[in-house]
Amino acid sequence: MRFSLRRRTAFAAVLGASLLAATACGAVTPATDSDSASGDGGFQLADYIQEAVDNGDQLKIRLSYHDPSLAFAVPIREGMQRAAAELSVEAEMIGPAGGSAADQVAELQTLINQRQIHGLAVSSASNDALMPVIAQAYDAGIPIISFNTNNPDSQQMGFVGQDLVASGAALAEELLGVLDGQTGKVVVVSVDAGAGWSNDRFSGFQSALEASGLDIVGPVNTGNEPSAAYNTIESTMAAQNDAIALVSLDCCSFTAGATWLQQSGNAGKIHSVGFDVQPQTVEYLKAGVVDLTISQAPAEQGYQAVKLLTGFLSDGTAISDVDTGVLVVTPDNVDDVPVEG
């Protein structure tokens, strides 16, 4: 099995390291004020959560994903459910269908005010929009981490997921290998070009290609609706008819782009690389429509998010970032990689 990375973190090593890199333990500090737990600066667990831990009540964990309607949410939910079963906690994925930051904030504020959950993991629809509500949860004494999309300037207590800037740089490196010295236009697409995760990936991608001589066009916003994404890519590629590569920053614009490549007769003529291992992506890889994709282990993200929060609450295990790494998936190793959806 060829786990290419010229490359970066080997997948097996990532999974081993992700089993809570830091295991230093300490008692959870009770809150001094049930409404504003952080008090003089350090995190303090809310009284009602401490009481639930002391009583041995079943812990309630929520994973707020920025758009649960995305296919990528499926393996995250599966990993979350696996961890919940193993650890005997109640875990549920929530979030706004369609990716509205305002709706995500409102849903989280309601949860925080209800004082019925014991831990939160958040994948931000917008880093700026979610920072205040992450601070609100922290101040309320609710352990809160980010997963899938990092929000490093917030009061998150840890992050589970792929280093998005590094993954963008890895994709650029792989593209250079595919192009093998060829230069020209490279069209970049994203389902949400304005999102923080997309900006991070693109910044890593762009920086890694500064000295390449390639002409980067985009990122072009396709939206998440499949037919609209296809149409956007079709019109973009018509305007850039001399492009040598079509690059996606996510799963869904990648499959839309691959569909266009196949239906337009450009498969094998225009190179294509992107992210995630959706069932459609697997078929396009095997058919030679796309060159490669990068997995970020979404099931592991869901699993480790629940495990981090449960360990902190149950045993006082320190929260530490978990990098789920970069796995390059090609036609050679695609049969050995779990499908993400």
Coordinates of C-alpha atoms in Angstrom, one line a residue:
M1 CA 0.0 0.0 0.0
R2 CA 1.5 3.3 -1.1
F3 CA 0.8 6.0 1.5
S4 CA 2.5 8.8 -0.5
L5 CA 3.6 12.0 1.2
R6 CA 6.9 13.4 0.0
R7 CA 5.6 14.2 1.7
R8 CA 4.0 14.4 5.2
T9 CA 2.7 12.4 8.1
A10 CA 2.2 8.7 7.6
F11 CA -1.4 7.7 8.3
A12 CA -0.6 4.9 10.7
A13 CA 1.6 7.2 12.7
V14 CA -1.0 9.8 12.8
L15 CA -3.6 7.4 14.2
G16 CA -1.2 6.2 16.8
A17 CA -0.2 9.7 17.8
S18 CA -3.7 10.8 17.9
L19 CA -4.6 8.6 20.8
L20 CA -4.2 11.6 23.1
A21 CA -0.6 12.7 22.7
A22 CA -0.7 14.3 26.2
T23 CA -1.8 12.1 29.0
A24 CA -0.9 14.4 32.0
C25 CA -3.8 14.3 34.4
G26 CA -5.1 16.7 36.9
A27 CA -8.3 17.2 38.8
V28 CA -11.0 19.3 37.1
T29 CA -11.4 22.6 38.9
P30 CA -14.9 23.4 39.9
A31 CA -16.5 26.7 38.9
T32 CA -16.7 29.4 41.5
D33 CA -19.7 31.0 39.7
S34 CA -22.2 28.9 37.8
D35 CA -22.8 31.6 35.2
S36 CA -19.3 32.9 34.6
A37 CA -16.9 30.1 35.3
S38 CA -13.6 31.5 34.0
G39 CA -13.5 34.1 36.7
D40 CA -9.9 35.4 36.9
G41 CA -8.5 33.9 33.7
G42 CA -8.2 30.1 34.0
F43 CA -10.8 27.6 32.8
Q44 CA -13.1 26.4 35.6
L45 CA -15.7 23.8 35.0
A46 CA -19.4 24.9 35.5
D47 CA -21.0 23.7 38.8
Y48 CA -23.7 21.7 37.0
I49 CA -21.1 19.9 34.9
Q50 CA -19.0 19.1 38.0
E51 CA -22.0 17.8 39.7
A52 CA -22.8 15.5 36.8
V53 CA -19.2 14.2 36.7
D54 CA -19.3 13.6 40.5
N55 CA -22.6 11.8 40.3
G56 CA -21.4 9.6 37.4
D57 CA -24.2 10.9 35.1
Q58 CA -24.0 10.1 31.5
L59 CA -22.0 12.9 29.8
K60 CA -23.6 14.8 27.0
I61 CA -21.3 15.9 24.2
R62 CA -22.3 17.9 21.1
L63 CA -20.4 18.3 17.9
S64 CA -21.4 21.4 16.0
Y65 CA -20.5 20.9 12.4
H66 CA -20.7 23.9 10.1
D67 CA -22.9 22.1 7.6
P68 CA -24.2 18.6 8.5
S69 CA -25.8 18.3 5.0
L70 CA -22.4 17.9 3.5
A71 CA -21.3 14.4 2.6
F72 CA -18.1 14.9 4.6
A73 CA -20.3 15.0 7.8
V74 CA -21.2 11.3 7.4
P75 CA -17.9 9.8 8.4
I76 CA -17.4 12.4 11.1
R77 CA -20.7 11.4 12.6
E78 CA -19.7 7.7 12.3
G79 CA -16.5 8.3 14.3
M80 CA -18.5 10.3 16.9
Q81 CA -21.0 7.5 17.3
R82 CA -18.2 4.9 17.6
A83 CA -16.5 6.9 20.4
A84 CA -19.8 7.5 22.2
A85 CA -20.5 3.7 22.2
E86 CA -17.1 2.9 23.5
L87 CA -17.1 5.5 26.2
S88 CA -20.8 5.3 27.2
V89 CA -21.5 8.9 26.6
E90 CA -24.3 10.7 24.7
A91 CA -22.9 12.3 21.6
E92 CA -24.9 14.1 18.8
M93 CA -24.0 16.1 15.7
I94 CA -25.7 19.4 15.4
G95 CA -25.3 22.4 13.1
P96 CA -27.0 24.5 10.4
A97 CA -27.9 22.9 7.1
G98 CA -26.5 25.2 4.5
G99 CA -23.6 26.5 6.6
S100 CA -25.1 29.7 8.0
A101 CA -22.7 31.1 10.6
A102 CA -25.6 33.1 12.2
D103 CA -27.7 30.0 12.6
Q104 CA -24.7 28.1 14.1
V105 CA -24.1 30.8 16.6
A106 CA -27.8 31.0 17.6
E107 CA -28.0 27.2 18.1
L108 CA -24.9 27.2 20.2
Q109 CA -26.0 30.1 22.3
T110 CA -29.3 28.2 23.0
L111 CA -27.3 25.1 24.1
I112 CA -25.1 27.1 26.4
N113 CA -28.0 28.9 28.0
Q114 CA -29.9 25.7 28.6
R115 CA -27.0 24.3 30.7
Q116 CA -27.7 20.7 29.7
I117 CA -24.6 19.8 27.8
H118 CA -21.2 18.9 29.3
G119 CA -18.8 19.4 26.4
L120 CA -18.7 21.0 23.0
A121 CA -16.7 20.6 19.8
V122 CA -17.2 23.2 17.1
S123 CA -16.3 23.3 13.4
S124 CA -16.8 27.0 12.6
A125 CA -18.8 28.2 9.6
S126 CA -16.9 31.4 10.1
N127 CA -14.0 31.9 12.5
D128 CA -14.8 35.5 13.2
A129 CA -18.5 34.8 13.8
L130 CA -17.9 31.8 16.0
M131 CA -15.1 33.3 18.2
P132 CA -17.5 35.1 20.6
V133 CA -19.7 32.1 21.1
I134 CA -16.7 29.9 21.8
A135 CA -15.6 32.4 24.4
Q136 CA -19.2 32.3 25.8
A137 CA -19.0 28.6 26.2
Y138 CA -15.5 28.8 27.8
D139 CA -16.7 31.5 30.2
A140 CA -19.7 29.4 31.1
G141 CA -17.4 26.6 32.2
I142 CA -18.2 24.2 29.2
P143 CA -15.1 22.5 27.9
I144 CA -14.9 23.5 24.2
I145 CA -12.6 22.4 21.4
S146 CA -12.6 22.9 17.7
F147 CA -12.6 20.0 15.1
N148 CA -12.2 19.9 11.4
T149 CA -11.8 23.6 11.1
N150 CA -9.3 25.3 13.4
N151 CA -10.1 28.6 15.2
P152 CA -6.8 29.3 16.7
D153 CA -7.5 32.9 17.8
S154 CA -10.6 31.8 19.8
Q155 CA -10.7 30.4 23.4
Q156 CA -10.9 26.8 22.1
M157 CA -9.1 24.5 24.5
G158 CA -7.7 22.3 21.7
F159 CA -8.1 21.3 18.0
V160 CA -8.8 18.0 16.3
G161 CA -8.2 17.8 12.6
Q162 CA -5.8 18.5 9.7
D163 CA -3.4 21.4 9.6
L164 CA -5.2 23.1 6.8
V165 CA -2.4 25.4 5.7
A166 CA 0.0 22.4 5.6
S167 CA -2.6 20.3 3.7
G168 CA -2.8 23.1 1.1
A169 CA 1.0 23.1 0.8
A170 CA 0.9 19.3 0.5
L171 CA -1.6 19.5 -2.3
A172 CA 0.6 22.0 -4.1
E173 CA 3.6 19.7 -3.8
E174 CA 1.6 16.7 -5.2
L175 CA 0.3 18.9 -8.1
L176 CA 3.9 19.7 -9.0
G177 CA 4.7 16.0 -9.1
V178 CA 1.7 15.4 -11.3
L179 CA 2.5 18.2 -13.7
D180 CA 6.1 17.1 -14.0
G181 CA 7.5 20.5 -15.1
Q182 CA 4.5 21.6 -17.2
T183 CA 3.5 25.2 -16.6
G184 CA 0.4 27.2 -17.4
K185 CA -2.9 28.1 -15.8
V186 CA -4.2 26.2 -12.7
V187 CA -7.9 26.9 -11.8
V188 CA -8.7 26.5 -8.1
V189 CA -12.3 26.0 -6.9
S190 CA -14.0 25.8 -3.5
V191 CA -17.6 25.3 -2.3
D192 CA -17.1 28.3 0.0
A193 CA -14.1 30.4 -1.1
G194 CA -14.7 32.9 1.8
A195 CA -14.7 30.4 4.6
G196 CA -11.8 30.2 7.0
W197 CA -10.9 26.6 6.2
S198 CA -10.8 27.4 2.5
N199 CA -8.6 30.5 3.0
D200 CA -6.2 28.4 5.1
R201 CA -5.9 25.7 2.5
F202 CA -5.5 28.2 -0.3
S203 CA -2.9 30.2 1.5
G204 CA -0.8 27.0 2.0
F205 CA -1.4 26.0 -1.6
Q206 CA -0.5 29.4 -3.0
S207 CA 2.6 29.9 -0.9
A208 CA 4.0 26.5 -1.9
L209 CA 3.7 27.5 -5.6
E210 CA 5.2 31.0 -5.5
A211 CA 8.3 30.0 -7.4
S212 CA 6.6 27.4 -9.6
G213 CA 5.8 29.6 -12.6
L214 CA 2.2 28.4 -12.5
D215 CA -0.6 30.9 -13.1
I216 CA -3.2 30.4 -10.4
V217 CA -6.7 31.4 -11.2
G218 CA -9.2 31.6 -8.2
P219 CA -10.3 30.4 -5.9
V220 CA -13.6 30.3 -7.7
N221 CA -16.6 29.9 -5.4
T222 CA -18.9 27.1 -6.6
G223 CA -21.4 26.7 -3.8
N224 CA -22.4 23.3 -2.4
E225 CA -25.4 22.5 -4.6
P226 CA -24.1 19.9 -7.2
S227 CA -25.7 21.2 -10.4
A228 CA -24.8 24.8 -9.5
A229 CA -21.2 23.8 -8.7
Y230 CA -21.0 22.0 -12.1
N231 CA -22.3 24.9 -14.0
T232 CA -19.9 27.3 -12.3
I233 CA -17.0 25.0 -13.1
E234 CA -18.2 24.6 -16.7
S235 CA -18.4 28.4 -17.3
T236 CA -15.1 29.0 -15.5
M237 CA -13.2 26.4 -17.5
A238 CA -14.7 27.8 -20.7
A239 CA -13.2 31.1 -19.9
Q240 CA -9.9 29.5 -19.0
N241 CA -9.8 27.0 -21.9
D242 CA -6.0 26.8 -21.8
A243 CA -5.9 25.6 -18.1
I244 CA -3.7 22.6 -17.5
A245 CA -5.1 21.7 -14.1
L246 CA -8.3 21.9 -12.0
V247 CA -7.7 22.0 -8.3
S248 CA -10.3 21.7 -5.6
L249 CA -10.0 22.7 -1.9
D250 CA -12.7 20.4 -0.7
C251 CA -14.7 17.2 -1.4
C252 CA -17.7 18.5 -3.2
S253 CA -16.3 21.0 -5.7
F254 CA -13.8 18.2 -6.5
T255 CA -16.5 15.7 -7.5
A256 CA -18.3 18.4 -9.4
G257 CA -15.1 19.2 -11.3
A258 CA -14.5 15.6 -12.0
T259 CA -18.0 15.2 -13.4
W260 CA -17.3 18.1 -15.7
L261 CA -13.9 16.6 -16.8
Q262 CA -15.6 13.3 -17.7
Q263 CA -18.6 14.7 -19.4
S264 CA -16.7 17.4 -21.4
G265 CA -14.1 14.9 -22.6
N266 CA -11.2 16.6 -20.8
A267 CA -10.4 13.6 -18.5
G268 CA -6.8 12.8 -19.0
K269 CA -6.2 16.1 -20.7
I270 CA -6.5 18.4 -17.7
H271 CA -5.0 17.3 -14.4
S272 CA -7.1 17.3 -11.3
V273 CA -6.3 17.0 -7.6
G274 CA -8.4 17.7 -4.5
F275 CA -9.5 16.6 -1.1
D276 CA -11.4 13.7 0.6
V277 CA -12.4 10.2 -0.3
Q278 CA -16.0 10.4 -1.2
P279 CA -17.5 7.4 -3.1
Q280 CA -17.7 9.4 -6.3
T281 CA -14.1 10.4 -5.8
V282 CA -13.0 6.8 -5.6
E283 CA -14.7 6.0 -8.9
Y284 CA -13.1 9.0 -10.6
L285 CA -9.7 7.9 -9.3
K286 CA -10.1 4.4 -10.5
A287 CA -11.3 5.7 -13.9
G288 CA -8.3 8.0 -14.3
V289 CA -10.5 11.1 -14.3
V290 CA -8.6 12.7 -11.4
D291 CA -5.0 12.2 -10.4
L292 CA -5.1 12.0 -6.6
T293 CA -6.9 13.2 -3.5
I294 CA -5.9 14.0 0.1
S295 CA -7.7 12.4 3.0
Q296 CA -8.0 14.1 6.4
A297 CA -9.4 11.1 8.3
P298 CA -12.9 12.6 9.1
A299 CA -14.0 9.6 11.1
E300 CA -11.0 10.0 13.3
Q301 CA -11.9 13.6 13.8
G302 CA -15.3 12.7 15.2
Y303 CA -13.9 10.0 17.3
Q304 CA -11.1 12.0 18.8
A305 CA -13.2 15.0 19.5
V306 CA -15.5 12.9 21.7
K307 CA -12.6 11.2 23.3
L308 CA -10.8 14.4 24.2
L309 CA -13.8 15.9 25.9
T310 CA -14.7 12.7 27.7
G311 CA -11.2 12.2 28.9
F312 CA -11.0 15.7 30.2
L313 CA -14.3 15.4 32.0
S314 CA -14.1 11.9 33.3
D315 CA -10.4 11.6 34.2
G316 CA -8.9 15.1 34.1
T317 CA -6.9 14.1 31.0
A318 CA -5.3 17.3 29.6
I319 CA -6.7 18.5 26.3
S320 CA -4.1 18.5 23.5
D321 CA -4.3 19.1 19.8
V322 CA -4.7 16.0 17.6
D323 CA -3.4 16.3 14.1
T324 CA -5.2 13.8 11.8
G325 CA -2.5 14.4 9.2
V326 CA -2.3 14.2 5.4
L327 CA -2.8 11.0 3.5
V328 CA -2.3 11.1 -0.3
V329 CA -4.7 8.7 -2.0
T330 CA -3.9 7.6 -5.6
P331 CA -5.3 4.9 -7.9
D332 CA -2.6 2.7 -6.5
N333 CA -3.8 2.8 -2.8
V334 CA -7.4 3.9 -3.0
D335 CA -8.7 0.4 -2.3
D336 CA -6.9 0.4 1.0
V337 CA -8.3 3.7 2.3
P338 CA -11.7 4.0 4.0
V339 CA -14.4 5.8 2.0
E340 CA -15.5 9.1 3.6
G341 CA -19.2 9.1 3.1

